[in-house]
Coordinates of C-alpha atoms in Angstrom, one line a residue:
X1 CA -2.6 7.2 20.1
X2 CA 0.1 9.4 21.5
X3 CA 0.1 13.0 20.5
X4 CA 2.2 13.4 17.3
X5 CA 3.3 16.5 15.5
X6 CA 1.1 17.7 12.6
X7 CA 3.9 17.1 10.1
X8 CA 3.7 13.4 10.8
X9 CA 0.2 13.3 9.3
X10 CA 1.4 15.5 6.4
X11 CA 4.4 13.2 5.7
X12 CA 2.2 10.1 5.8
X13 CA -0.4 11.6 3.4
X14 CA 2.3 12.7 1.0
X15 CA 4.1 9.3 1.1
X16 CA 7.2 10.3 3.0
X17 CA 7.3 7.3 5.4
X18 CA 10.9 7.6 6.4
X19 CA 10.5 11.3 7.4
X20 CA 7.3 10.4 9.3
X21 CA 9.1 7.6 11.2
X22 CA 12.0 9.9 12.0
X23 CA 9.7 12.5 13.4
X24 CA 7.8 10.0 15.5
X25 CA 11.1 8.7 17.0
X26 CA 12.2 12.3 17.8
X27 CA 8.8 13.3 19.3
X28 CA 8.3 10.1 21.3
X29 CA 11.9 9.2 22.2
X30 CA 11.1 5.6 21.2
X31 CA 12.9 2.8 19.3
X32 CA 12.7 2.3 15.6
X33 CA 10.4 -0.6 16.0
X34 CA 8.0 1.3 18.2
X35 CA 8.1 4.3 15.8
X36 CA 7.3 2.0 12.8
X37 CA 4.4 0.5 14.8
X38 CA 3.1 4.0 15.5
X39 CA 3.5 4.9 11.9
X40 CA 1.4 1.9 10.7
X41 CA -1.2 2.6 13.3
X42 CA -1.5 6.3 12.2
X43 CA -1.4 5.3 8.5
X44 CA -4.3 3.0 9.1
X45 CA -6.3 5.9 10.7
X46 CA -5.5 8.3 7.9
X47 CA -5.8 6.0 5.0
X48 CA -8.1 3.1 5.8
X49 CA -8.3 0.4 3.2
X50 CA -11.4 0.5 1.0
X51 CA -13.7 -2.4 1.6
X52 CA -13.3 -3.6 -2.0
X53 CA -9.6 -4.1 -1.5
X54 CA -10.2 -6.7 1.2
X55 CA -11.3 -9.1 -1.6
X56 CA -8.5 -11.3 -3.0
X57 CA -7.1 -10.0 -6.3
X58 CA -8.1 -11.9 -9.3
X59 CA -5.4 -13.7 -11.3
X60 CA -4.1 -12.0 -14.4
X61 CA -2.3 -13.4 -17.4
X62 CA -0.2 -11.2 -19.8
X63 CA 0.4 -12.5 -23.3
X64 CA 2.3 -11.0 -26.2
X65 CA 0.7 -11.6 -29.6
X66 CA 2.7 -12.3 -32.8
X67 CA 1.9 -8.7 -33.9
X68 CA 3.6 -7.3 -30.8
X69 CA 0.4 -6.3 -29.0
X70 CA -0.1 -7.2 -25.4
X71 CA -3.3 -9.0 -24.3
X72 CA -4.3 -8.9 -20.6
X73 CA -6.6 -11.7 -19.4
X74 CA -8.1 -11.0 -16.0
X75 CA -10.2 -13.0 -13.6
X76 CA -9.2 -16.4 -14.7
X77 CA -10.2 -19.3 -12.3
X78 CA -7.6 -21.8 -11.2
X79 CA -6.9 -24.3 -14.0
X80 CA -8.7 -22.2 -16.6
X81 CA -6.9 -22.0 -19.9
X82 CA -6.2 -18.4 -21.0
X83 CA -7.9 -18.6 -24.4
X84 CA -10.0 -15.8 -25.8

């Protein structure tokens, strides 16, 4: 990857994507699309996805009971009835 200013990494780690992309554009003299691509590449290097997140999320059903409480049913299979 091209050499980027240190503040790009700091902005990425602190969730300031727009500032990071702006800094990349200024440092590299590239288009917005190229800067966004570089941002995503660097983001992946700094914050790789945990292996467990590669698994598809399980379906979740939210249901309000008559007493006003909220019941969360997780991990239901397709076609399974959300009964307790």
